[in-house]
PDB file of C-alpha atoms in Angstrom:
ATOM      1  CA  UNK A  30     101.823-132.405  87.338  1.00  0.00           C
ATOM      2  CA  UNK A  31     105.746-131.337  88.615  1.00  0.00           C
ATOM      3  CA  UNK A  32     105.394-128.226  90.524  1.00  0.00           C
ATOM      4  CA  UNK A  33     108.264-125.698  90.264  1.00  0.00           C
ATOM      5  CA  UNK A  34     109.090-123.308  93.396  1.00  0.00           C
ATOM      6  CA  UNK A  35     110.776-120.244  91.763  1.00  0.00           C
ATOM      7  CA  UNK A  36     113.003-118.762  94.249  1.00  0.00           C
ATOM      8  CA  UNK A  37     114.839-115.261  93.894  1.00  0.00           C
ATOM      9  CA  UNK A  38     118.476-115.345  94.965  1.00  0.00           C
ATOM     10  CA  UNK A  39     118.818-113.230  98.349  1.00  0.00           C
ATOM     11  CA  UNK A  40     119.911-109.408  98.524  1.00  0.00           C
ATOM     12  CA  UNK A  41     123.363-108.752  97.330  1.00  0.00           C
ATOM     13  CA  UNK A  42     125.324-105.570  97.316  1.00  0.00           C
ATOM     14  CA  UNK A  43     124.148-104.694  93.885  1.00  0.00           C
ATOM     15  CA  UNK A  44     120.599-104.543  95.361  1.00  0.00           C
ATOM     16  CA  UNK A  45     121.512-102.303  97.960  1.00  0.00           C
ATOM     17  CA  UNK A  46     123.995 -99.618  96.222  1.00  0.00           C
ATOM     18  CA  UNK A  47     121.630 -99.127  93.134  1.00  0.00           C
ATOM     19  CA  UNK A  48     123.273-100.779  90.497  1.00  0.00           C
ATOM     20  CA  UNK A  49     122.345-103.461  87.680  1.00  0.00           C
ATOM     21  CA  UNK A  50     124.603-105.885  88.131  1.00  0.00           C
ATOM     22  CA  UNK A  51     123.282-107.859  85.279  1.00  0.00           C
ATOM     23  CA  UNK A  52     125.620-111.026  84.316  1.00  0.00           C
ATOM     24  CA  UNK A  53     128.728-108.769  86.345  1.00  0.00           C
ATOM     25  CA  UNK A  54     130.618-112.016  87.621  1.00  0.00           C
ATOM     26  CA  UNK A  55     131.436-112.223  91.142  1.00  0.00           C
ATOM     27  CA  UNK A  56     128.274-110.275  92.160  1.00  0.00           C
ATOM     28  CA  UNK A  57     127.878-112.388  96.200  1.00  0.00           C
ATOM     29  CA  UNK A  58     125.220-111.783  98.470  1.00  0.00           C
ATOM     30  CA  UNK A  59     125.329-109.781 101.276  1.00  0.00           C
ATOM     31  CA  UNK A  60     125.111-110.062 105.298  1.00  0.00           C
ATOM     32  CA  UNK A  61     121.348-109.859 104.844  1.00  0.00           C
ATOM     33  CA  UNK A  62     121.295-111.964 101.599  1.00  0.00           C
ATOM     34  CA  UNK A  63     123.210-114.472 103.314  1.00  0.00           C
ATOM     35  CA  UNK A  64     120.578-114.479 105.795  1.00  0.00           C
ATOM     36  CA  UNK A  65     117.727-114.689 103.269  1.00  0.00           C
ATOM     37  CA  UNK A  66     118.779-117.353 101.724  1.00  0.00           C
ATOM     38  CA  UNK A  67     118.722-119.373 104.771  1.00  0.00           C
ATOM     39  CA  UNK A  68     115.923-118.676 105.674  1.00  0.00           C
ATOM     40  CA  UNK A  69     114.090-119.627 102.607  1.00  0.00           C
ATOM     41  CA  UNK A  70     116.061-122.937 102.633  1.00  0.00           C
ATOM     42  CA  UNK A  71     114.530-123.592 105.925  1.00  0.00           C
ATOM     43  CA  UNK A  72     111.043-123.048 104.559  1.00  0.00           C
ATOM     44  CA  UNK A  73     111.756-125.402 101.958  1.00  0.00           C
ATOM     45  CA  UNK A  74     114.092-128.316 104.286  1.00  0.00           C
ATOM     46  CA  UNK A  75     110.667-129.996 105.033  1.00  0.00           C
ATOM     47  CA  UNK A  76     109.569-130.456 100.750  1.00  0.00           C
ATOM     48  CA  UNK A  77     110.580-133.660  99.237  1.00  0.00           C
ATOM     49  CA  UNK A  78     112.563-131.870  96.208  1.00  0.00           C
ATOM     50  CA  UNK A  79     113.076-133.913  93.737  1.00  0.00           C
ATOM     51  CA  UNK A  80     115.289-131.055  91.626  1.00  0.00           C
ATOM     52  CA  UNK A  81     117.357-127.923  92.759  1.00  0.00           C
ATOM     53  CA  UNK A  82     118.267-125.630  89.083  1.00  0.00           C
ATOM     54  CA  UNK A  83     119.914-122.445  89.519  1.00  0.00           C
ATOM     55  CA  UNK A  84     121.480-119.295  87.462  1.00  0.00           C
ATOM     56  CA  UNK A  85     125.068-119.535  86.989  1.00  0.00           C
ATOM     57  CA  UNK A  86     125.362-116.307  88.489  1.00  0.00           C
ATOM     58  CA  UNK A  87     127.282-116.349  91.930  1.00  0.00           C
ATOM     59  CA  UNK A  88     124.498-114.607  93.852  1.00  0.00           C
ATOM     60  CA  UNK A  89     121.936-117.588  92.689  1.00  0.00           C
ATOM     61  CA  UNK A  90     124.198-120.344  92.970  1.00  0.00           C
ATOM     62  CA  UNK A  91     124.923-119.409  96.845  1.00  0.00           C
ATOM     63  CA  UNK A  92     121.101-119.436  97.254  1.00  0.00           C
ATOM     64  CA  UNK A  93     120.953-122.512  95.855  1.00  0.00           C
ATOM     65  CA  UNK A  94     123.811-124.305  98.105  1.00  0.00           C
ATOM     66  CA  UNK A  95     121.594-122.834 100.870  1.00  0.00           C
ATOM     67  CA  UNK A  96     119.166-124.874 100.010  1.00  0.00           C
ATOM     68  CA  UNK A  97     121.020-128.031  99.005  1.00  0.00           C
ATOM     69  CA  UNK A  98     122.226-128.457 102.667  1.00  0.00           C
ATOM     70  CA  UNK A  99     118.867-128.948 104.091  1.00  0.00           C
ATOM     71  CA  UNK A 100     118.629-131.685 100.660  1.00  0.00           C
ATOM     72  CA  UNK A 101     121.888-133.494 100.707  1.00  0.00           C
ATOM     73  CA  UNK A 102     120.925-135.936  98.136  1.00  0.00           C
ATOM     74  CA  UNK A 103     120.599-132.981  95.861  1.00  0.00           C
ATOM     75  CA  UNK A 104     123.049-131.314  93.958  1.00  0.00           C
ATOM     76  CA  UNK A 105     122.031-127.984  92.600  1.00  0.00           C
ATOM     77  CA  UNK A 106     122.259-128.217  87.862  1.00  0.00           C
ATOM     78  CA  UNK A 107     123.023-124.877  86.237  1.00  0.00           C
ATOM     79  CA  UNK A 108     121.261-123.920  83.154  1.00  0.00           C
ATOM     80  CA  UNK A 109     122.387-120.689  81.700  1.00  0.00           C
ATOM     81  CA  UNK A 110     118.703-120.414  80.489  1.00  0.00           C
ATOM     82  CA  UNK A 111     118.076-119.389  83.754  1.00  0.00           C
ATOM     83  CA  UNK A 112     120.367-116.215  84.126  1.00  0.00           C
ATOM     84  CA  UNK A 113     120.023-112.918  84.720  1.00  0.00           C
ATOM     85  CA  UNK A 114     118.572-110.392  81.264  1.00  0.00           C
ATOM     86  CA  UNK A 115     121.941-109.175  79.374  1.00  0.00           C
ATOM     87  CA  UNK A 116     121.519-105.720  79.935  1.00  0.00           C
ATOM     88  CA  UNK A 117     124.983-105.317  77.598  1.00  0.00           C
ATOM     89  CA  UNK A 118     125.985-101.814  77.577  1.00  0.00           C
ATOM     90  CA  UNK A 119     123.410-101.280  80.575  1.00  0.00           C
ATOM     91  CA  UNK A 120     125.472-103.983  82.945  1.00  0.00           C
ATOM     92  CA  UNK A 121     127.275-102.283  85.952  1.00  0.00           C
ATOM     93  CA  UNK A 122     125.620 -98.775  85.942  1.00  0.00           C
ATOM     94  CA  UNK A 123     123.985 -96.912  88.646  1.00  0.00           C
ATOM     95  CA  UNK A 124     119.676 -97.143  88.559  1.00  0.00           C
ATOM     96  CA  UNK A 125     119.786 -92.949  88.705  1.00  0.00           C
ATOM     97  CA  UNK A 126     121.955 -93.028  85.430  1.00  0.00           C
ATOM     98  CA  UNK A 127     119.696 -95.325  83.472  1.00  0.00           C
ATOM     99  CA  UNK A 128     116.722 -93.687  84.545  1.00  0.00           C
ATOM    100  CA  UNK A 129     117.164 -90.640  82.156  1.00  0.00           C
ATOM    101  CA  UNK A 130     118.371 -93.267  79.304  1.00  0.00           C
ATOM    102  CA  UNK A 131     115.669 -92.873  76.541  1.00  0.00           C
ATOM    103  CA  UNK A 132     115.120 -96.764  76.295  1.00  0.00           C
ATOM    104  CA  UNK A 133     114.130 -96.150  80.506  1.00  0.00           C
ATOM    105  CA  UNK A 134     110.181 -95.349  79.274  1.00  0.00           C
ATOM    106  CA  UNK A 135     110.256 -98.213  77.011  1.00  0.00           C
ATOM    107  CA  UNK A 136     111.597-101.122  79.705  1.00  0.00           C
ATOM    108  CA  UNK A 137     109.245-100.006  82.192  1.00  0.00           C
ATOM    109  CA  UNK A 138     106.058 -99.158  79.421  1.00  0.00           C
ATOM    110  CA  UNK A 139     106.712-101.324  76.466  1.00  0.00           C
ATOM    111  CA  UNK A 140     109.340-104.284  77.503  1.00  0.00           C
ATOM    112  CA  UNK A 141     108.496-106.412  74.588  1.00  0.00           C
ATOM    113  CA  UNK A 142     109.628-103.824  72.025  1.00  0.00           C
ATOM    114  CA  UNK A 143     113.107-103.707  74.320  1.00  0.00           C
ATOM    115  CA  UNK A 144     116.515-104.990  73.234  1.00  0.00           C
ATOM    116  CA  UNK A 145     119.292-104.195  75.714  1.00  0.00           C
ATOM    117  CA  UNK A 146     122.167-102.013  73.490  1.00  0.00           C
ATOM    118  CA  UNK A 147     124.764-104.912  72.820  1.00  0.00           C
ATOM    119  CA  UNK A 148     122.736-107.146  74.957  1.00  0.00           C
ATOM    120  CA  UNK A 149     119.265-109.280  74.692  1.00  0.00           C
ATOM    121  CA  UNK A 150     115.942-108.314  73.662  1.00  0.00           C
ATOM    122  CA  UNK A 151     113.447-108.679  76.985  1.00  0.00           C
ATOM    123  CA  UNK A 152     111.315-111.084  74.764  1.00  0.00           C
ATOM    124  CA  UNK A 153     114.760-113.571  74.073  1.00  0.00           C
ATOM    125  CA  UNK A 154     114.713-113.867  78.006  1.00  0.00           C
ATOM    126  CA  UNK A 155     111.103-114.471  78.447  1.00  0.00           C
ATOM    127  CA  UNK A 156     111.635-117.481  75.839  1.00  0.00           C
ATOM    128  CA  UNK A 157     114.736-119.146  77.047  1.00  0.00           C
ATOM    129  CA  UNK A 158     113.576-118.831  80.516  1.00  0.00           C
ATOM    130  CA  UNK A 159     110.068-120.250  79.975  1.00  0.00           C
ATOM    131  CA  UNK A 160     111.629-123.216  77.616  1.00  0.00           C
ATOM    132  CA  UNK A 161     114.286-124.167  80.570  1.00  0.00           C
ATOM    133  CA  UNK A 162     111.373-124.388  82.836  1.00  0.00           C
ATOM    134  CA  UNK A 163     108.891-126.129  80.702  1.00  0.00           C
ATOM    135  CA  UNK A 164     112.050-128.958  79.772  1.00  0.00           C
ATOM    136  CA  UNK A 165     113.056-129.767  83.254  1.00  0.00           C
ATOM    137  CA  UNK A 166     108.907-129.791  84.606  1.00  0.00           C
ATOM    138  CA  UNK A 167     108.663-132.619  81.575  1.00  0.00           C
ATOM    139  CA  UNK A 168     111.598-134.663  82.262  1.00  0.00           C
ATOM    140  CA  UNK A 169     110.860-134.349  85.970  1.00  0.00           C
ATOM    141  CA  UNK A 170     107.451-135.565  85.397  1.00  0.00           C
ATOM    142  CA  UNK A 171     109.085-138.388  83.833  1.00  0.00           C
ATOM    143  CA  UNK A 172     111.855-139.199  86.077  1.00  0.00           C
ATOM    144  CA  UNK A 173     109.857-138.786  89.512  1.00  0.00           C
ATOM    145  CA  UNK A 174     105.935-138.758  88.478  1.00  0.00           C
ATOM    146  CA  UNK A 175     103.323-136.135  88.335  1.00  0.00           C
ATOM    147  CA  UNK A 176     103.778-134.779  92.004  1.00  0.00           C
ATOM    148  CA  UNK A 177     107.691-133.791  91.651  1.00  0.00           C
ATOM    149  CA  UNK A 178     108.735-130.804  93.532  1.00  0.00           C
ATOM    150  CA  UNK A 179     111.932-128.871  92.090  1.00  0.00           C
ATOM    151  CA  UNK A 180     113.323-125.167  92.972  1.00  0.00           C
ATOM    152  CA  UNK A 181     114.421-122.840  90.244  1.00  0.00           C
ATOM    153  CA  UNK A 182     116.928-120.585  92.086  1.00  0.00           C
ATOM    154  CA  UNK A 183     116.952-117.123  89.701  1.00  0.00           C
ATOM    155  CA  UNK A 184     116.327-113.720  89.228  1.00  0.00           C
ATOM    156  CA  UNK A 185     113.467-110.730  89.372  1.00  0.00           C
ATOM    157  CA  UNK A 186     112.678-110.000  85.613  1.00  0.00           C
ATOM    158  CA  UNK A 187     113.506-113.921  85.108  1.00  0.00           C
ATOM    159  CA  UNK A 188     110.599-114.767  87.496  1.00  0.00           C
ATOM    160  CA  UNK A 189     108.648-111.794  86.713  1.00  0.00           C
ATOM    161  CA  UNK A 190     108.655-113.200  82.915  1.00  0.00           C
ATOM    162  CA  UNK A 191     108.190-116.478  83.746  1.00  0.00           C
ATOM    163  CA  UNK A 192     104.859-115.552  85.789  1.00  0.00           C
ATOM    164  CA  UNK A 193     103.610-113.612  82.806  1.00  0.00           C
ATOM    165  CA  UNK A 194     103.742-116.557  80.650  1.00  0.00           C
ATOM    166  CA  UNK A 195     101.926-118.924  83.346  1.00  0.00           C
ATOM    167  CA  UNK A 196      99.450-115.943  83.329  1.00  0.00           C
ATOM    168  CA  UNK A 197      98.762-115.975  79.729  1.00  0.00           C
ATOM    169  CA  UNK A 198     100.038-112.096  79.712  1.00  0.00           C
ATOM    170  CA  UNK A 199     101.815-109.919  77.486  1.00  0.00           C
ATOM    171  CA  UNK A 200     105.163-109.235  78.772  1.00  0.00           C
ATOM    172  CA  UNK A 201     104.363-105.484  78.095  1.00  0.00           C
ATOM    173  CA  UNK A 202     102.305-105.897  81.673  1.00  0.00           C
ATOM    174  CA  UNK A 203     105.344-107.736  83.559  1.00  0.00           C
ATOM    175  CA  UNK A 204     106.656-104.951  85.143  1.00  0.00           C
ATOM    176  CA  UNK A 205     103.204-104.955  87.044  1.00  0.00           C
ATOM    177  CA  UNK A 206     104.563-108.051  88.750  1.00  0.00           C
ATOM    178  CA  UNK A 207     106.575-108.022  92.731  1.00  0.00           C
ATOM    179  CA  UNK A 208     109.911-110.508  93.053  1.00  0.00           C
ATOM    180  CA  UNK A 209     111.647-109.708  96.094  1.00  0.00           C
ATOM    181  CA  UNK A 210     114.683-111.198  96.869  1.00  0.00           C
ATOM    182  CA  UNK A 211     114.824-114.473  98.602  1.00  0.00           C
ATOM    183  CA  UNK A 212     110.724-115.170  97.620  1.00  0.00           C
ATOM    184  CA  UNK A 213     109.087-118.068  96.260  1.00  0.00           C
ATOM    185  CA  UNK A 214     107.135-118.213  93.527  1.00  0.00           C
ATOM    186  CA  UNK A 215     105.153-121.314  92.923  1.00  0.00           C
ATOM    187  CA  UNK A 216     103.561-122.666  89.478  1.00  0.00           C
ATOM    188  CA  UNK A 217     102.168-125.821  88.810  1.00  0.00           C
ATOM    189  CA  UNK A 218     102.130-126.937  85.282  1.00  0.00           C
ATOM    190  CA  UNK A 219      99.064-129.111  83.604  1.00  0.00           C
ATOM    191  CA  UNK A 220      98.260-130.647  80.276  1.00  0.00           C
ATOM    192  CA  UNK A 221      95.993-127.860  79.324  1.00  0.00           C
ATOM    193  CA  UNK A 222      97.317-124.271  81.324  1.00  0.00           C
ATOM    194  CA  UNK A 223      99.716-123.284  84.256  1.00  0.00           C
ATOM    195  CA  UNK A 224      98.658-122.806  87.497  1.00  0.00           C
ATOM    196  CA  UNK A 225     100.097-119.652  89.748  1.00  0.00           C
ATOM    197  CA  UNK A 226      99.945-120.978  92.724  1.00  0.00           C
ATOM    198  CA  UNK A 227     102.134-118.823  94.976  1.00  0.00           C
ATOM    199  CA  UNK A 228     103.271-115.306  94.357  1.00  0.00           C
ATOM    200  CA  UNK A 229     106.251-113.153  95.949  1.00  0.00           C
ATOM    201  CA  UNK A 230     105.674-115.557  99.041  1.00  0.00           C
ATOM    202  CA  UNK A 231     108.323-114.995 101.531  1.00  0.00           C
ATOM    203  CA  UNK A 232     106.614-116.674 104.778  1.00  0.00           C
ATOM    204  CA  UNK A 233     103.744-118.529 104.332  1.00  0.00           C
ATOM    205  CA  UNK A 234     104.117-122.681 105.302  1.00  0.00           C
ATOM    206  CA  UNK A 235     104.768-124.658 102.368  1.00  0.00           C
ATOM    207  CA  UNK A 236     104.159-128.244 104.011  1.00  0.00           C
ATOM    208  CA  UNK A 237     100.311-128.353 101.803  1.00  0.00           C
ATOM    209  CA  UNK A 238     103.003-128.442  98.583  1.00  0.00           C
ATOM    210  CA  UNK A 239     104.023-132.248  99.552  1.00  0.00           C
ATOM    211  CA  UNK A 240     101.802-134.348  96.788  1.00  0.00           C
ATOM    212  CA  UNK A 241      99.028-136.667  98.140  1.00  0.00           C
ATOM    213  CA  UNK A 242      99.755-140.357  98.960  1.00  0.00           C
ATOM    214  CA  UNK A 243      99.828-141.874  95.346  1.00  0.00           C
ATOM    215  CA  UNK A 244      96.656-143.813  95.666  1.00  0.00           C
ATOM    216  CA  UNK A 245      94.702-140.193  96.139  1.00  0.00           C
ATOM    217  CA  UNK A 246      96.323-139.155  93.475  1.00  0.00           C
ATOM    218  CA  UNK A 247      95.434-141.663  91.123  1.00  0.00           C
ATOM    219  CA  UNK A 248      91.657-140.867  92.323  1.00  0.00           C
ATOM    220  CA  UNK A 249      92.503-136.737  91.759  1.00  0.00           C
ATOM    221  CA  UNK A 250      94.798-136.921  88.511  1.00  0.00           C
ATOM    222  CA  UNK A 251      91.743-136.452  85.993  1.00  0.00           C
ATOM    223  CA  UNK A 252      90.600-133.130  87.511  1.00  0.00           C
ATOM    224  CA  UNK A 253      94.474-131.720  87.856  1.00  0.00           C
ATOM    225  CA  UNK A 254      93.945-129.196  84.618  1.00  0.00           C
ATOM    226  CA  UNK A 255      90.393-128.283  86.247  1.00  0.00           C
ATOM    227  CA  UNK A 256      89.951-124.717  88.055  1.00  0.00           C
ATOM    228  CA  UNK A 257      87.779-125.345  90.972  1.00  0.00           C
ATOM    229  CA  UNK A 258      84.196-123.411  90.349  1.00  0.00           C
ATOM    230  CA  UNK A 259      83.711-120.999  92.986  1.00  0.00           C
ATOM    231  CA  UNK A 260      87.126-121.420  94.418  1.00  0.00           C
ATOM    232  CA  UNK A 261      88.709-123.922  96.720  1.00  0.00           C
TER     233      UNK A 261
END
């Protein structure tokens, strides 16, 4: 089955000064971003990609032109199912300032129960972003076979979601879950449960991602949904 490589855009300013930038247009990365998201895009230039997705958000879509020059066949799709929580009234302030917010407890204890004053309920986000990921992993698998390869470029509680679904948990335990900037995180999708494959990864090799030769895989397909007993 398609395998998606979730990538978190790179560090930008926002990250650095303590502030929720949210959906804030014209939030860029930074020096080090910049840097970051390079440097994933080099870990990736080797992967036969058959997909590049990204956030509309500024920070993202540099990210993902990173990684589009090492695939110049590509051009990187935005889906606005992909963007960043609408933190409404919450958008733009400083971390320190939200931290004595009432609704602070509840984001970090009870996330499901959240809905963002003027903005989207954490569960809305956990939905759309699941459903954009599901939709382009199916009409990859149709397009370019089982074995596709496509990057999501988005953000922390986006991923962080996302990897809560693929783990069968609540999203009340999300906030367990590490995103840096500029990571992959890697899922593979079956007919009968997700596989996490990759977490918060921001160095490992990524060559063993490149699908068998297709006659192996014809011989491997019917244990694809199967765990391996005892590990592998």
């Amino acid at each position: 089955m398609p395998t998606v490589i979730l990538v978190r855009h790179g560090r930008s300013a926002a990250n650095t000064s303590g502030t929720l930038a949210g959906r804030t247009p014209g939030v860029k990365l930074d020096e080090t971003g910049l840097r970051q998201a390079e440097a994933v895009a080099q870990r990736l230039a080797e992967l036969p990609l058959a997909a590049i997705v990204t956030s509309p958000l500024e920070r993202c879509k540099q990210t993902a032109a990173a990684i589009a020059k090492h695939h110049q066949e590509l051009r990187p799709a935005t889906d606005r199912r992909l963007t960043e929580c609408g933190y409404g009234d919450w958008t733009g302030q400083k971390l320190a300032t939200l931290m004595k917010d009432p609704l602070w407890p509840v984001v970090q204890q009870h996330p499901s129960a959240v809905t963002f004053p003027n903005g989207e309920s954490m569960r809305a986000m956990q939905q759309r972003a699941v459903d954009a990921v599901r939709a382009h992993d199916a009409a990859l698998a149709k397009s370019h076979g089982d074995g596709a390869l496509w990057v999501a470029v988005s953000h922390g509680d986006v991923i962080k979601a996302i990897v809560a679904d693929a783990l069968a948990q609540h999203l009340d335990t999300f906030q367990r879950i590490v995103v840096d900037t500029a990571s992959t995180t890697i899922i593979t999708y079956t007919a009968t449960r997700p596989f996490l494959v990759r977490l918060n990864d921001s160095g490992s090799e990524l060559a063993s991602l490149i699908p068998p030769p297709p006659a192996k895989a014809r011989r491997t397909r019917k244990q694809s949904s199967d765990a391996v007993v005892g590990g592998r």
